[in-house]
XYZ file of N, CA, C and O in Angstrom:
460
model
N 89.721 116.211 33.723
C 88.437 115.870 34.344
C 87.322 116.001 33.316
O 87.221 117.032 32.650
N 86.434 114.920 33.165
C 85.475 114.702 32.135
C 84.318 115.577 32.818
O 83.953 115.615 33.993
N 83.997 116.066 32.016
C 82.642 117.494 32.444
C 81.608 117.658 31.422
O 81.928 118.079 30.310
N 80.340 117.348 31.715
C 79.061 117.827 30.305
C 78.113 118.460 31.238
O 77.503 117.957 32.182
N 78.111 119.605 30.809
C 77.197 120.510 31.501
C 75.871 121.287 29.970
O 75.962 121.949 28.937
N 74.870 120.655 30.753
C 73.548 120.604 29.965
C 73.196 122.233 30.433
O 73.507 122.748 31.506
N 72.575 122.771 29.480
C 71.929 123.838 29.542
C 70.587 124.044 28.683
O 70.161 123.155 27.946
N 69.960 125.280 28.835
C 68.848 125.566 28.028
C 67.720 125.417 28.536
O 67.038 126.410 28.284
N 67.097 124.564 29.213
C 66.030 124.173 29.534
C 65.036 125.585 30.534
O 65.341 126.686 30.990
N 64.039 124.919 30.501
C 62.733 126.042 31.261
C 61.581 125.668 31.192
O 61.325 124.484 30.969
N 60.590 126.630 31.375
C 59.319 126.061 31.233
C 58.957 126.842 30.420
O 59.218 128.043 30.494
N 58.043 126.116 29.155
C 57.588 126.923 28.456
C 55.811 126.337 27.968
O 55.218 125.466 28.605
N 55.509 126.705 27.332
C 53.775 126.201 26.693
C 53.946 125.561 25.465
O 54.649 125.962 24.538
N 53.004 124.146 25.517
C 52.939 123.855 24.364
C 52.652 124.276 23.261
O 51.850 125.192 23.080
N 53.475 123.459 22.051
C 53.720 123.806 20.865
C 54.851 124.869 21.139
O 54.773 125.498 20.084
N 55.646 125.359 21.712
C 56.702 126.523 22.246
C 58.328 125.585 21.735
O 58.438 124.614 22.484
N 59.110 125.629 21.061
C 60.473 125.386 21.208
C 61.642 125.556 22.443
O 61.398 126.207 23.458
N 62.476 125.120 22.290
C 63.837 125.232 23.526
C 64.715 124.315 22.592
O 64.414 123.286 21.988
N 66.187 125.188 22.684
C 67.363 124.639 22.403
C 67.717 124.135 23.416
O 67.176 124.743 24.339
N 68.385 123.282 23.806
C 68.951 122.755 24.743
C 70.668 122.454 24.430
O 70.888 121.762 23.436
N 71.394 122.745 24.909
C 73.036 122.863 24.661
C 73.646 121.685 25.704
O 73.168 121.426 26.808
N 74.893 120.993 25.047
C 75.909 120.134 26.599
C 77.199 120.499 25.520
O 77.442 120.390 24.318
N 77.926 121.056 26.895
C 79.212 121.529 26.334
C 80.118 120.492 27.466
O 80.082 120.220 28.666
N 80.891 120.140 26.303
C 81.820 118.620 26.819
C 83.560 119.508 26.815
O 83.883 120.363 25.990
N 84.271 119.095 27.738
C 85.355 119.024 27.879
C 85.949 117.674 28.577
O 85.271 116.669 28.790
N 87.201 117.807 28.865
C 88.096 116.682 29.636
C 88.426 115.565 28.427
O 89.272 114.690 28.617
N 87.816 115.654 27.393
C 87.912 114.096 26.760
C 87.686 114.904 25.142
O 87.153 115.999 24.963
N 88.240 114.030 24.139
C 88.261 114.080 23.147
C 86.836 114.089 21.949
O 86.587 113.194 21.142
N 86.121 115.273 22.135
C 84.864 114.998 21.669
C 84.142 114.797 20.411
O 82.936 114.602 20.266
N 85.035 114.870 19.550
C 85.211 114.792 18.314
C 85.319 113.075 17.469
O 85.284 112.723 16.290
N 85.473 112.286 18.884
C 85.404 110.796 18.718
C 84.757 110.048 19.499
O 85.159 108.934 19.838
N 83.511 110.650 19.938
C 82.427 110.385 20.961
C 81.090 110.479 20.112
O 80.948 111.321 19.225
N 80.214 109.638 20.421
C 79.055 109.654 19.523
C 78.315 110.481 20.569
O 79.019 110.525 21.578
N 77.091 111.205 20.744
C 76.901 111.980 22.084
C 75.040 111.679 21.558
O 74.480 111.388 20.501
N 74.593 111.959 23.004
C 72.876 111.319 22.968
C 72.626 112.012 23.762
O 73.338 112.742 24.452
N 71.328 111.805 23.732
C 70.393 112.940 24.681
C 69.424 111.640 25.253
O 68.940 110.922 24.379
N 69.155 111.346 26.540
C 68.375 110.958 27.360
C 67.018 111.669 28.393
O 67.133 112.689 29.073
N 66.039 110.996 28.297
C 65.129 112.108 29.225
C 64.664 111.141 30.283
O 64.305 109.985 30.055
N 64.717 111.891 31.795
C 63.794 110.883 32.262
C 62.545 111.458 33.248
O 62.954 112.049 34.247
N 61.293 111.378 33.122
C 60.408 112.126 33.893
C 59.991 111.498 35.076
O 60.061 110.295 35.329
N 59.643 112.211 35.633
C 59.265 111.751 37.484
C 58.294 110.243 37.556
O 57.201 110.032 37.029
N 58.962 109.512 38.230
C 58.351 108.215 38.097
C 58.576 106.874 37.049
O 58.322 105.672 37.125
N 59.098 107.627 36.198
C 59.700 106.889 34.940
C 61.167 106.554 34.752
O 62.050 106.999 35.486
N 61.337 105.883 33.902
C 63.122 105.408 33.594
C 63.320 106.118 32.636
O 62.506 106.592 31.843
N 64.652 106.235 32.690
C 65.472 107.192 31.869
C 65.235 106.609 30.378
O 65.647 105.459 30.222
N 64.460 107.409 28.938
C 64.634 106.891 28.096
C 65.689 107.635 26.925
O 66.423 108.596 27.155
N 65.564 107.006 25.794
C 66.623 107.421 24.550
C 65.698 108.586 23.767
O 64.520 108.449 23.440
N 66.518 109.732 23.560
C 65.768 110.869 22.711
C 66.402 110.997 21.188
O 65.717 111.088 20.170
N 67.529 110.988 21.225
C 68.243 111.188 19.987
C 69.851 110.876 20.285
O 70.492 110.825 21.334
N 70.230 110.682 18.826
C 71.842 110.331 18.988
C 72.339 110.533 17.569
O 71.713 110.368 16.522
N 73.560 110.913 17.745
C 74.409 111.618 16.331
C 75.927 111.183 16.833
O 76.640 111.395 17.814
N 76.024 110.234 15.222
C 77.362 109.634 15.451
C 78.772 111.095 15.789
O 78.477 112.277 15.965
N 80.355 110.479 15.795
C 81.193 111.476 15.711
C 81.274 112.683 15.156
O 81.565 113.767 15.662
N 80.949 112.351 13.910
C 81.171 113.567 12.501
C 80.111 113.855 12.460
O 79.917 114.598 11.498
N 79.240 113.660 13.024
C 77.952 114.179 12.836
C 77.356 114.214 11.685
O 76.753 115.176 11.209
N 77.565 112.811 11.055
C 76.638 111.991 9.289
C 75.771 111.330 9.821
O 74.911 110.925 9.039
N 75.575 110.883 11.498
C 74.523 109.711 11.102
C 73.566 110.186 12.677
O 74.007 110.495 13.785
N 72.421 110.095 12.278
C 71.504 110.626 13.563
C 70.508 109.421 13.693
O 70.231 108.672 12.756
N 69.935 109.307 15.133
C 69.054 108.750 15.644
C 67.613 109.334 16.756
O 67.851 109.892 17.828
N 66.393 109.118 16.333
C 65.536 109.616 17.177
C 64.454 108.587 17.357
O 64.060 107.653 16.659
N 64.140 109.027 18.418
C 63.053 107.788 19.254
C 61.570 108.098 18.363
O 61.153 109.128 17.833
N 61.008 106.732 18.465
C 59.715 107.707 17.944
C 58.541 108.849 18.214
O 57.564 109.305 17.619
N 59.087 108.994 19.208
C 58.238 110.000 20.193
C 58.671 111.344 19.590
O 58.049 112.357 19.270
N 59.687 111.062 19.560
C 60.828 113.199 19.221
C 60.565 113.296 17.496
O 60.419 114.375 16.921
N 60.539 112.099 16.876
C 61.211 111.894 15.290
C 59.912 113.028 14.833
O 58.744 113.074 15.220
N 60.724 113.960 13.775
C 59.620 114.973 13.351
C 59.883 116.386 14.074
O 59.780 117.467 13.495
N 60.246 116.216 15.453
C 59.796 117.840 16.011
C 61.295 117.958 16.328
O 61.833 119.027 16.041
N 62.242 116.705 17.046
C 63.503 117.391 17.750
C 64.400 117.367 16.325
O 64.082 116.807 15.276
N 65.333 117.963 16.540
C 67.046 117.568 15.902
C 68.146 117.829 16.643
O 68.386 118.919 17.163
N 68.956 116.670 16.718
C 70.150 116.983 17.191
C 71.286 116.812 16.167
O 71.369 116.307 15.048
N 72.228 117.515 17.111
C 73.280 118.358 16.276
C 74.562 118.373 17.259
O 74.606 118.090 18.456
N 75.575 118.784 16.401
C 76.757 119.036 16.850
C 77.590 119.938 16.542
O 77.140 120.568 15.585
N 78.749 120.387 16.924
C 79.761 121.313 16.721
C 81.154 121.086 17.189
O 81.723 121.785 18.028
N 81.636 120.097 16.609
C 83.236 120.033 17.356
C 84.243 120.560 17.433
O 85.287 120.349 18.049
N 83.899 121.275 16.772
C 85.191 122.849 17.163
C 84.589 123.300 18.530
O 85.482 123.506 19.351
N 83.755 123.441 18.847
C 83.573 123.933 20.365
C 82.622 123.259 20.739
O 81.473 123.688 20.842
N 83.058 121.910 21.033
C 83.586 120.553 21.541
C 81.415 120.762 22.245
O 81.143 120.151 23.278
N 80.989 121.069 21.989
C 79.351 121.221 21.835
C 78.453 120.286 21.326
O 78.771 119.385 20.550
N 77.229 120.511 21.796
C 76.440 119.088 21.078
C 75.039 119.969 21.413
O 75.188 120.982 22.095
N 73.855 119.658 21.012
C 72.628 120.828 21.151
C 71.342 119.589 20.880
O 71.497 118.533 20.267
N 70.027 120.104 21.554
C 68.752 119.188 21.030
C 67.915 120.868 20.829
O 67.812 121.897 21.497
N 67.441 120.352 19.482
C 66.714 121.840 19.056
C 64.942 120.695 19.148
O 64.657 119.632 18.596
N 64.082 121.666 20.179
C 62.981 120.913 20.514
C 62.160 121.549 20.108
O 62.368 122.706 20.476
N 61.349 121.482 19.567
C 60.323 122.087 18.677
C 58.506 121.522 18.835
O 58.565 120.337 19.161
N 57.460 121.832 18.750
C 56.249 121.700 18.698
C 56.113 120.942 20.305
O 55.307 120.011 20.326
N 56.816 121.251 21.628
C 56.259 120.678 22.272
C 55.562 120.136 22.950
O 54.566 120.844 22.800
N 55.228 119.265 23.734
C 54.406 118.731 24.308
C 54.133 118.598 26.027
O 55.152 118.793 26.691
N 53.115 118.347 26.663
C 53.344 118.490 28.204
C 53.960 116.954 28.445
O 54.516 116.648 29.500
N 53.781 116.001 27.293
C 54.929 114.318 27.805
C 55.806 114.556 27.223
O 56.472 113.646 26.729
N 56.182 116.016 27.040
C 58.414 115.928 26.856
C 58.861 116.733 27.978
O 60.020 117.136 28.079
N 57.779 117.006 28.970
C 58.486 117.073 30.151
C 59.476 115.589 31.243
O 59.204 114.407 31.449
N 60.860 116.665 31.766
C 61.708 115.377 32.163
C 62.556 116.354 32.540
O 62.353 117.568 32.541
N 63.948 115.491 33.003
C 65.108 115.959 33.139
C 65.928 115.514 32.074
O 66.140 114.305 31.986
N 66.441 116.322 31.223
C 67.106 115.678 29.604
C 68.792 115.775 29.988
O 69.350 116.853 30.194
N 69.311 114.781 30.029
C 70.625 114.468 30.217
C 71.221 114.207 28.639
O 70.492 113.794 27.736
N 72.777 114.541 28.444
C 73.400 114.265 27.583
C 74.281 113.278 27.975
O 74.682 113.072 29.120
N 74.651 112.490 26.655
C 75.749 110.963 26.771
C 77.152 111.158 25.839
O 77.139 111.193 24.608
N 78.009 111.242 26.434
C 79.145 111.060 25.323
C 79.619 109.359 25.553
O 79.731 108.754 26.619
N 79.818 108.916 24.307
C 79.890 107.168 24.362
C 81.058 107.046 23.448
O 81.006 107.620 22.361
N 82.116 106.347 23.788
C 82.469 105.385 22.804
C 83.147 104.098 23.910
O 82.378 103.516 24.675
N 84.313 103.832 23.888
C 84.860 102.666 24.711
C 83.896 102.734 26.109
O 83.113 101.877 26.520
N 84.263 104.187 26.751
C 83.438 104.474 28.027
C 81.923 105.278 27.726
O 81.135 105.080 26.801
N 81.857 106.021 28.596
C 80.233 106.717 28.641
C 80.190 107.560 29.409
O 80.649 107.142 30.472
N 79.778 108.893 29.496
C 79.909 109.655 30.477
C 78.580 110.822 30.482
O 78.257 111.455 29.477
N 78.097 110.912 31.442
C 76.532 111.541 31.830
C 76.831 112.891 32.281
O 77.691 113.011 33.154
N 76.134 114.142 31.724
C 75.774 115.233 32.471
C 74.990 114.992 33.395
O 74.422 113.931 33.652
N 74.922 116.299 34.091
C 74.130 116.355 35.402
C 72.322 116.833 35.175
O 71.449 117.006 36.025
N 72.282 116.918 33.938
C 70.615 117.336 33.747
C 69.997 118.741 33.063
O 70.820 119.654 32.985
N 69.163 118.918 32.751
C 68.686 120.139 32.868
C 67.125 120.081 32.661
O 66.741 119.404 31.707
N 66.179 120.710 33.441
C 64.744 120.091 33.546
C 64.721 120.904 32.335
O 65.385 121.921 32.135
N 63.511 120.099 31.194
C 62.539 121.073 30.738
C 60.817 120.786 31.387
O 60.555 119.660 31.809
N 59.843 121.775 31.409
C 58.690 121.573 31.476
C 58.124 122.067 30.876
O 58.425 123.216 30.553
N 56.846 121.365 30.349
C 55.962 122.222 29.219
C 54.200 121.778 29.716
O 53.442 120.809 29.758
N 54.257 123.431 30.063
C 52.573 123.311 30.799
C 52.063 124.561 30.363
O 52.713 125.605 30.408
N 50.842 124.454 29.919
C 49.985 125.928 29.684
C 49.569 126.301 31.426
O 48.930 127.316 31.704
């Protein structure tokens, strides 16, 4: 059974950091490119970042590029968004993606960022 369970998230104040963690089982994760999606109330789900298999090749939206990084760990089949200088518009619900032939979605984890 394919499972990504997002963690980390909270509320914190701008300019404040949050790691955010999705720990993948059921499927081979080590040959999955894996992404981070956000989507905030009222809005569509957009693209935050993405890091191929081996974790050589990364992607970030221009909104994150500068403050987030994502990362990986495939020995314990893990994937992480390290969020840094935030903002009150990187509030959302940040979902993780494992992709290759198929695609498969965690269930969420809010962050909010309000003084």
């Amino acid at each position: 059974q394919v499972q990504l369970v997002e963690s980390g998230g909270g509320l914190v104040q701008p300019g404040e950091s949050l790691r955010l963690s999705c720990a993948a089982s059921g499927f081979t994760f080590s040959t999955h490119s894996m992404s981070w999606y956000r989507q905030a109330p009222g809005k569509e789900r957009e693209f935050v970042a993405s890091i191929s298999p081996t974790g050589g090749s990364t992607n970030y939206a221009v909104s994150v590029k500068g403050r987030f990084t994502i990362s990986r760990d495939n020995a314990k089949s893990t994937a992480f968004l390290q969020m840094n200088s935030l903002k009150p518009e990187d509030t959302a619900v940040y979902y993780c993606k494992a992709s290759r032939t198929l695609y498969y979605w965690g269930q969420g984890t809010q962050v909010t960022v309000s003084s």
